[in-house]
Coordinates of C-alpha atoms and ligand atoms in Angstrom, one line a residue:
X4 CA 123.3 91.1 110.2
X5 CA 120.3 91.1 108.0
X6 CA 118.8 94.4 106.9
X7 CA 115.0 94.7 107.0
X8 CA 113.2 97.8 105.8
X9 CA 109.8 98.7 107.0
X10 CA 107.6 101.0 104.9
X11 CA 105.0 103.2 106.7
X12 CA 102.7 105.9 105.6
X13 CA 100.9 107.1 108.8
X14 CA 102.5 107.9 112.1
X15 CA 104.6 105.0 113.5
X16 CA 103.3 105.6 117.0
X17 CA 100.1 103.8 116.2
X18 CA 102.1 100.5 116.1
X19 CA 103.0 101.0 119.8
X20 CA 103.8 98.9 121.7
X21 CA 103.7 95.8 119.5
X22 CA 106.1 96.6 116.7
X23 CA 108.6 97.9 119.3
X24 CA 108.2 94.5 121.1
X25 CA 110.1 92.9 118.2
X26 CA 113.3 94.5 119.5
X27 CA 114.3 91.2 121.3
X28 CA 113.7 89.2 118.1
X29 CA 115.7 91.7 116.1
X30 CA 118.6 91.1 118.5
X31 CA 118.3 87.3 118.5
X32 CA 117.9 87.0 114.7
X33 CA 120.7 89.6 114.0
X34 CA 118.3 92.0 112.3
X35 CA 119.1 95.6 111.6
X36 CA 115.9 97.5 110.9
X37 CA 115.2 100.7 109.2
X38 CA 111.9 102.5 108.9
X39 CA 111.1 104.5 105.8
X40 CA 108.1 106.7 106.7
X41 CA 106.1 109.5 105.1
X42 CA 104.2 110.9 108.0
X43 CA 104.7 112.3 111.5
X44 CA 107.9 111.9 113.4
X45 CA 110.0 108.9 114.6
X46 CA 112.0 109.2 117.8
X47 CA 114.4 106.7 119.3
X48 CA 111.6 105.3 121.4
X49 CA 109.2 104.8 118.5
X50 CA 110.9 102.2 116.4
X51 CA 113.7 99.7 117.1
X52 CA 116.1 100.8 114.5
X53 CA 117.0 103.8 112.4
X54 CA 114.5 105.8 110.4
X55 CA 114.2 108.1 107.5
X56 CA 111.4 110.5 106.6
X57 CA 110.6 110.3 102.9
X58 CA 108.2 112.5 100.9
X59 CA 104.5 111.7 101.3
X60 CA 104.0 111.5 97.5
X61 CA 107.1 109.3 96.9
X62 CA 106.6 107.1 93.9
X63 CA 106.9 103.3 94.1
X64 CA 110.1 103.4 92.0
X65 CA 111.7 106.0 94.2
X66 CA 110.8 104.1 97.3
X67 CA 112.1 100.8 95.8
X68 CA 115.4 102.7 95.0
X69 CA 115.7 103.9 98.6
X70 CA 115.4 100.3 99.9
X71 CA 117.9 99.0 97.3
X72 CA 120.4 101.8 98.0
X73 CA 120.2 100.9 101.8
X74 CA 121.1 97.3 100.8
X75 CA 117.9 95.8 102.3
X76 CA 117.7 92.0 102.5
X77 CA 113.9 92.2 102.9
X78 CA 111.0 94.6 103.2
X79 CA 107.8 94.7 105.2
X80 CA 104.9 96.9 104.3
X81 CA 103.0 98.7 107.2
X82 CA 101.4 101.2 105.0
X83 CA 98.0 102.7 105.3
X84 CA 95.6 103.5 103.5
X85 CA 94.7 101.5 100.3
X86 CA 96.5 103.8 97.9
X87 CA 99.7 103.3 99.9
X88 CA 99.1 99.5 100.0
X89 CA 98.9 99.7 96.2
X90 CA 102.2 101.7 96.1
X91 CA 103.8 99.0 98.2
X92 CA 102.4 96.3 96.0
X93 CA 104.2 98.0 93.1
X94 CA 107.4 98.3 95.2
X95 CA 107.1 94.6 95.8
X96 CA 107.0 93.9 92.1
X97 CA 110.0 96.1 91.4
X98 CA 112.0 94.4 94.2
X99 CA 111.2 91.0 92.9
X100 CA 113.2 91.8 89.8
X101 CA 116.3 92.3 92.0
X102 CA 115.6 89.4 94.3
X103 CA 114.6 91.3 97.5
X104 CA 111.6 89.6 99.2
X105 CA 108.8 91.7 100.6
X106 CA 105.9 91.0 103.0
X107 CA 103.1 92.9 101.1
X108 CA 100.0 91.8 99.3
X109 CA 100.2 91.1 95.6
X110 CA 99.2 93.7 93.1
X111 CA 96.2 91.5 92.1
X112 CA 95.1 91.3 95.7
X113 CA 95.3 95.0 96.4
X114 CA 93.6 96.1 93.1
X115 CA 90.8 93.7 93.9
X116 CA 90.2 94.6 97.6
X117 CA 91.1 98.3 97.2
X118 CA 88.0 98.4 95.0
X119 CA 84.8 98.1 97.0
X120 CA 82.7 96.8 94.1
X121 CA 85.1 94.1 93.2
X122 CA 85.3 93.2 96.9
X123 CA 81.5 92.7 97.0
X124 CA 81.6 90.2 94.2
X125 CA 84.5 88.4 95.9
X126 CA 82.6 88.2 99.2
X127 CA 79.5 86.9 97.5
X128 CA 81.4 84.2 95.7
X129 CA 82.6 83.0 99.1
X130 CA 79.0 82.9 100.5
X131 CA 79.7 85.9 102.8
X132 CA 77.0 88.6 103.4
X133 CA 77.5 92.1 102.0
X134 CA 74.8 94.8 101.7
X135 CA 73.1 95.0 98.3
X136 CA 74.5 97.7 96.0
X137 CA 74.6 99.1 92.6
X138 CA 77.7 100.3 90.6
X139 CA 77.3 103.7 89.0
X140 CA 79.5 104.8 86.1
X141 CA 80.2 108.5 86.6
X142 CA 81.2 109.0 83.0
X143 CA 78.0 107.6 81.5
X144 CA 76.1 109.6 84.2
X145 CA 77.7 112.8 83.1
X146 CA 77.2 112.1 79.4
X147 CA 80.9 111.5 78.7
X148 CA 81.7 108.9 76.0
X149 CA 78.9 106.5 75.1
X150 CA 75.4 108.1 75.3
X151 CA 72.9 106.1 77.3
X152 CA 69.9 108.4 77.8
X153 CA 68.0 106.1 80.1
X154 CA 71.0 105.5 82.4
X155 CA 69.9 107.9 85.2
X156 CA 66.3 106.5 85.2
X157 CA 67.8 103.0 85.4
X158 CA 69.8 103.9 88.4
X159 CA 66.8 105.6 90.1
X160 CA 64.6 102.6 89.5
X161 CA 67.2 100.0 90.6
X162 CA 67.9 102.0 93.8
X163 CA 64.2 102.2 94.6
X164 CA 64.0 98.4 94.1
X165 CA 66.9 98.1 96.6
X166 CA 65.2 100.4 99.1
X167 CA 66.2 103.7 100.7
X168 CA 68.2 104.9 102.6
X169 CA 71.4 104.2 100.6
X170 CA 75.0 105.4 101.0
X171 CA 77.0 106.6 98.0
X172 CA 80.6 105.4 98.3
X173 CA 83.6 106.0 96.1
X174 CA 85.1 102.7 94.9
X175 CA 88.4 103.6 96.6
X176 CA 89.3 105.9 99.5
X177 CA 88.8 105.3 103.2
X178 CA 87.6 106.8 106.5
X179 CA 84.3 107.6 105.0
X180 CA 85.8 110.2 102.6
X181 CA 83.5 111.0 99.8
X182 CA 80.5 109.1 101.3
X183 CA 77.1 110.6 101.0
X184 CA 74.0 109.5 102.8
X185 CA 70.9 109.4 100.5
X186 CA 67.5 109.2 102.2
X187 CA 65.2 109.2 99.2
X188 CA 64.7 109.5 95.5
X189 CA 64.8 113.3 95.4
X190 CA 68.2 113.3 97.2
X191 CA 69.5 110.6 94.8
X192 CA 68.4 112.8 91.8
X193 CA 70.4 115.7 93.2
X194 CA 73.3 113.4 93.9
X195 CA 73.3 112.0 90.3
X196 CA 73.1 115.5 88.8
X197 CA 76.2 116.5 90.8
X198 CA 79.3 116.4 88.5
X199 CA 81.8 116.3 91.3
X200 CA 82.0 112.5 91.5
X201 CA 85.5 111.3 92.0
X202 CA 85.2 108.3 89.6
X203 CA 82.7 105.5 89.7
X204 CA 80.7 104.9 92.9
X205 CA 78.5 102.4 94.6
X206 CA 75.0 103.0 95.9
X207 CA 74.8 100.7 98.8
X208 CA 71.8 99.8 101.0
X209 CA 72.2 101.4 104.4
X210 CA 72.2 98.6 107.0
X211 CA 71.6 99.0 110.8
X212 CA 73.4 97.1 113.5
X213 CA 76.7 97.3 115.3
X214 CA 79.9 98.2 113.5
X215 CA 82.8 95.9 114.0
X216 CA 86.1 95.1 112.3
X217 CA 88.3 92.1 112.2
X218 CA 91.9 91.5 111.3
X219 CA 93.1 88.4 109.4
X220 CA 96.8 87.8 109.2
X221 CA 98.9 85.1 107.5
X222 CA 100.2 83.9 104.2
X223 CA 100.7 80.8 102.1
X224 CA 97.4 79.1 103.0
X225 CA 97.7 79.6 106.8
X226 CA 95.6 82.4 108.2
X227 CA 94.6 83.5 111.7
X228 CA 91.3 85.3 112.2
X229 CA 91.4 87.7 115.2
X230 CA 88.3 88.4 117.2
X231 CA 85.9 91.2 116.2
X232 CA 86.6 94.7 117.5
X233 CA 83.3 96.3 118.3
X234 CA 82.7 100.0 117.6
X235 CA 79.0 100.8 118.5
X236 CA 75.9 101.4 116.4
X237 CA 75.9 102.1 112.6
X238 CA 74.3 105.3 111.5
X239 CA 72.9 106.6 108.3
X240 CA 76.3 107.7 107.1
X241 CA 80.0 107.0 107.9
X242 CA 80.9 106.9 111.5
X243 CA 84.1 108.5 112.8
X244 CA 85.3 105.7 115.0
X245 CA 88.2 107.6 116.8
X246 CA 85.5 109.4 118.8
X247 CA 84.1 106.1 120.0
X248 CA 84.8 103.2 122.3
X249 CA 86.3 100.3 120.4
X250 CA 86.6 97.0 122.3
X251 CA 87.3 93.3 122.1
X252 CA 85.4 91.2 124.6
X253 CA 83.7 87.8 124.7
X254 CA 80.1 88.2 123.5
X255 CA 77.3 85.8 122.8
X256 CA 75.6 85.1 120.5
X257 CA 78.0 87.3 118.5
X258 CA 81.0 85.0 118.8
X259 CA 79.1 81.9 117.9
X260 CA 77.6 83.7 114.9
X261 CA 81.1 84.8 113.8
X262 CA 82.6 81.3 113.8
X263 CA 81.3 80.3 110.3
X264 CA 82.2 83.7 108.9
X265 CA 85.7 83.2 110.1
X266 CA 85.9 79.9 108.3
X267 CA 84.7 81.4 105.1
X268 CA 87.2 84.3 105.5
X269 CA 90.0 81.8 105.7
X270 CA 88.9 80.3 102.4
X271 CA 88.7 83.7 100.8
X272 CA 92.2 84.5 102.0
X273 CA 93.6 81.2 100.7
X274 CA 92.0 81.9 97.3
X275 CA 93.4 85.4 97.0
X276 CA 96.7 84.4 98.6
X277 CA 97.0 87.4 100.9
X278 CA 100.6 88.0 102.3
X279 CA 100.3 89.8 105.6
X280 CA 97.4 91.5 107.3
X281 CA 93.9 92.5 106.0
X282 CA 91.2 94.4 108.0
X283 CA 87.5 93.9 107.3
X284 CA 84.8 96.3 108.3
X285 CA 81.4 94.8 109.0
X286 CA 78.0 95.5 110.5
X287 CA 76.4 92.9 112.7
X288 CA 72.6 92.5 113.2
X289 CA 70.3 89.5 113.9
X290 CA 73.1 87.0 113.6
X291 CA 74.4 88.3 110.3
X292 CA 77.7 89.9 109.6
X293 CA 77.3 92.2 106.6
X294 CA 80.8 92.8 105.3
X295 CA 81.4 96.4 104.0
X296 CA 84.9 96.2 102.8
X297 CA 88.4 94.5 103.0
X298 CA 91.3 96.8 103.6
X299 CA 94.5 95.1 102.2
X300 CA 96.8 96.3 105.0
X301 CA 97.2 96.8 108.7
X302 CA 94.5 99.0 110.2
X303 CA 93.3 100.6 113.4
X304 CA 92.1 97.2 114.4
X305 CA 95.6 95.8 114.6
X306 CA 96.4 97.2 118.0
X307 CA 93.3 96.1 119.9
X308 CA 93.5 92.7 118.2
X309 CA 97.0 92.0 119.4
X310 CA 96.3 93.4 122.9
X311 CA 93.4 91.1 123.4
X312 CA 95.0 87.9 122.0
X313 CA 98.8 88.3 122.4
X314 CA 99.0 87.2 118.7
X315 CA 101.4 89.8 117.3
X316 CA 100.7 90.7 113.7
X317 CA 104.1 92.4 113.3
X318 CA 105.8 89.2 114.4
X319 CA 103.8 87.3 111.8
X320 CA 104.8 89.8 109.1
X321 CA 108.5 89.3 109.9
X322 CA 108.1 85.5 110.0
X323 CA 106.4 85.6 106.6
X324 CA 109.4 87.4 105.3
X325 CA 112.0 85.1 106.7
X326 CA 110.1 81.9 105.9
X327 CA 109.3 80.8 109.4
X328 CA 105.6 81.4 109.3
X329 CA 103.5 79.4 110.4
X330 CA 106.1 77.9 112.9
X331 CA 106.5 81.2 114.8
X332 CA 104.4 82.6 116.2
X333 CA 102.3 79.4 116.3
X334 CA 98.9 80.1 114.8
X335 CA 96.4 80.7 117.6
X336 CA 92.9 82.1 117.8
X337 CA 90.7 83.4 120.6
X338 CA 90.4 86.2 123.1
X339 CA 92.7 86.1 126.0
X340 CA 91.6 89.4 127.7
X341 CA 89.4 92.4 127.1
X342 CA 90.8 95.3 125.3
X343 CA 89.3 98.8 125.3
X344 CA 90.3 101.9 123.3
X345 CA 88.5 105.2 123.9
X346 CA 89.1 108.9 123.7
X347 CA 90.2 110.9 126.7
X348 CA 90.0 114.6 127.3
X349 CA 93.8 115.1 127.8
X350 CA 96.8 113.1 128.7
X351 CA 98.2 114.9 131.7
X352 CA 101.3 113.4 133.3
X353 CA 99.3 112.8 136.5
X354 CA 96.5 111.0 134.8
X355 CA 98.9 108.8 132.8
X356 CA 100.9 108.0 136.0
X357 CA 97.7 107.0 137.9
X358 CA 96.3 105.1 134.9
X359 CA 99.6 103.2 134.5
X360 CA 99.5 102.2 138.2
X361 CA 95.9 101.3 138.4
X362 CA 95.0 99.9 135.0
X363 CA 96.6 97.6 132.5
X364 CA 97.6 100.5 130.2
X365 CA 98.7 99.4 126.8
X366 CA 99.2 102.8 125.4
X367 CA 98.3 106.4 126.1
X368 CA 98.8 108.7 123.1
X369 CA 97.5 111.4 120.9
X370 CA 96.7 110.3 117.3
X371 CA 96.8 112.9 114.6
X372 CA 94.2 112.4 111.9
X373 CA 94.0 114.9 109.1
X374 CA 95.8 117.4 111.3
X375 CA 93.4 117.0 114.3
X376 CA 94.6 115.6 117.6
X377 CA 92.8 112.8 119.3
X378 CA 94.1 111.9 122.8
X379 CA 93.1 108.3 123.6
X380 CA 94.1 105.3 125.7
X381 CA 94.2 101.6 125.1
X382 CA 93.7 99.4 128.1
X383 CA 93.2 95.7 128.7
X384 CA 91.5 93.8 131.5
X385 CA 92.0 90.1 132.3
X386 CA 88.7 88.1 131.9
X387 CA 88.5 87.3 135.6
X388 CA 88.9 91.0 136.6
X389 CA 86.1 92.4 134.4
X390 CA 83.6 92.9 137.3
X391 CA 86.1 95.2 139.1
X392 CA 87.0 97.4 136.1
X393 CA 84.1 99.9 136.2
X394 CA 84.8 100.9 139.8
X395 CA 88.5 101.4 139.0
X396 CA 87.7 103.7 136.1
X397 CA 85.2 105.6 138.2
X398 CA 87.8 106.2 140.9
X399 CA 90.2 107.5 138.2
X400 CA 87.5 109.7 136.7
X401 CA 86.7 111.3 140.1
X402 CA 90.3 112.4 140.4
X403 CA 91.0 113.2 136.7
X404 CA 87.7 113.7 134.9
X405 CA 89.5 112.1 132.0
X406 CA 86.5 111.1 130.0
X407 CA 82.7 111.3 129.7
X408 CA 80.7 109.2 132.1
X409 CA 78.9 107.9 129.0
X410 CA 82.1 106.1 128.0
X411 CA 82.4 104.5 131.4
X412 CA 78.8 103.2 131.1
X413 CA 79.5 101.8 127.7
X414 CA 82.6 100.1 129.1
X415 CA 80.6 98.6 131.9
X416 CA 78.3 97.1 129.4
X417 CA 81.1 96.0 127.1
X418 CA 82.8 94.0 129.8
X419 CA 79.5 92.5 130.9
X420 CA 79.5 94.2 134.4
X421 CA 76.1 95.7 133.8
X422 CA 73.3 94.7 131.4
X423 CA 73.0 96.5 128.1
X424 CA 69.5 97.7 128.9
X425 CA 70.7 100.1 131.5
X426 CA 72.8 101.9 128.9
X427 CA 70.1 103.9 127.3
X428 CA 71.2 107.4 126.4
X429 CA 70.2 109.2 129.6
X430 CA 73.8 110.2 130.3
X431 CA 74.1 113.7 129.0
X432 CA 75.5 115.2 132.2
X433 CA 79.0 115.3 130.7
X434 CA 77.9 117.3 127.7
X435 CA 78.5 114.8 124.9
X436 CA 77.0 111.6 126.1
Ligands
ADP25 N1 75.9 100.0 104.0 C1 76.2 100.7 105.1 N2 75.2 100.9 106.0 C2 75.5 101.6 107.1 N3 76.7 102.2 107.4 C3 77.7 102.1 106.5 C4 77.5 101.3 105.3 N4 78.6 101.4 104.5 C5 79.5 102.1 105.3 N5 78.9 102.6 106.4 C6 79.5 103.4 107.4 O1 80.6 104.1 106.8 C7 81.9 103.7 107.4 C8 82.9 103.6 106.3 O2 82.5 102.6 105.3 P1 83.5 101.6 104.7 O3 82.7 100.8 103.7 O4 84.2 100.8 105.8 O5 84.5 102.5 103.9 P2 85.9 103.2 104.2 O6 86.2 102.8 105.6 O7 86.8 102.7 103.2 O8 85.6 104.7 104.1 C9 81.5 102.4 108.1 O9 82.4 102.1 109.1 C10 80.1 102.6 108.5 O10 80.2 103.4 109.7
MG26 MG1 86.1 101.0 106.5

């Protein structure tokens, strides 16, 4: 038996059902798996192996020691968010010294892509689009260290040159934490005068369009770019996408416009030498994908990507570890079916039973984010069955009122059953259309 440890920092249930699907491979390959996780619970149904809860603030050295004490032959990082990807990159370095291989990005890759400003430079070097931005040094701004009296004026002028509105973003962090939307010069002056900045930050031009994310997975020069996962319109500030419909579906001209971006992304991945999965956040408008950031880890995009392509990220992570990537799974790109993830009001047993029978239900579960519960479902629909999906959902809605009618309209547009023009926001009858 080979012992493989998995490191996880958010609830393991978000990997369902695709990590659990490796159970057969574990048996065939003689793998004994153990999950070391810091958040939530792990029941017998949640992970194909044993599990151990470890403290959320565990250090890289303590985590490395846990893995070594368990006698692991290899380790796979499934950690979220960037600070935990960094912890795992440090674990990887520690384990290298004792000869335990690990599927995780290098320290160099995580420190580069964890930092949104460095990421912008990287994207530009690869000919990819990213919104214009300005790096602000919060120490100089606050008069700490070197005195540069004209610094604030310089920032104000350069931002005006770039054009309002802008978004102020911390270099690290995720889920929109610490982001502030700045409509004009007066708001920027107030923002610069604030001494609560958590380190340096970026003032980035606010762009309009549709938010989407994409997962790229691979190692050693061979990368697969999954299809974009669409998340609706961008706003003047961060968007909380667990309250939204996310979907994967064939779209034109979006897919054609994405093809050259995907090629450039592969070049970028080869240069950085990513080992595993990365998730990019983008905004698409007028044929252009503006890339906002690269998350050096699995993300919320992983599940819909796998569901729509059958190309299982977790399987790849395991093959990278055992040296069988890119033989298995064979690299393959393209949408096989539509995938939709959206919030529901509640997950009653009756609703889940009917949804399981009448839809291709990938998962029905409640995510807990910052202590708040978000019941949601992930479904798929074969490409040939798209036209029939809206009626199936409407029939379920009449019996269970499981979601707002506005979501059903958005879904009908997403799967191409009705034209986008009919989806103007007239649907307020459910309260939060
Ligand atoms: N330049 C921008 N223009 C418009 N919206 C943006 C911009 N940058 C970020 N956002 C919004 O904020 C969200 C979070 O931004 P992102 O750069 O992905 O950082 P993170 O996810 O690490 O917090 C995006 O998904 C988007 O909704
Ligand atoms: Mg993001």
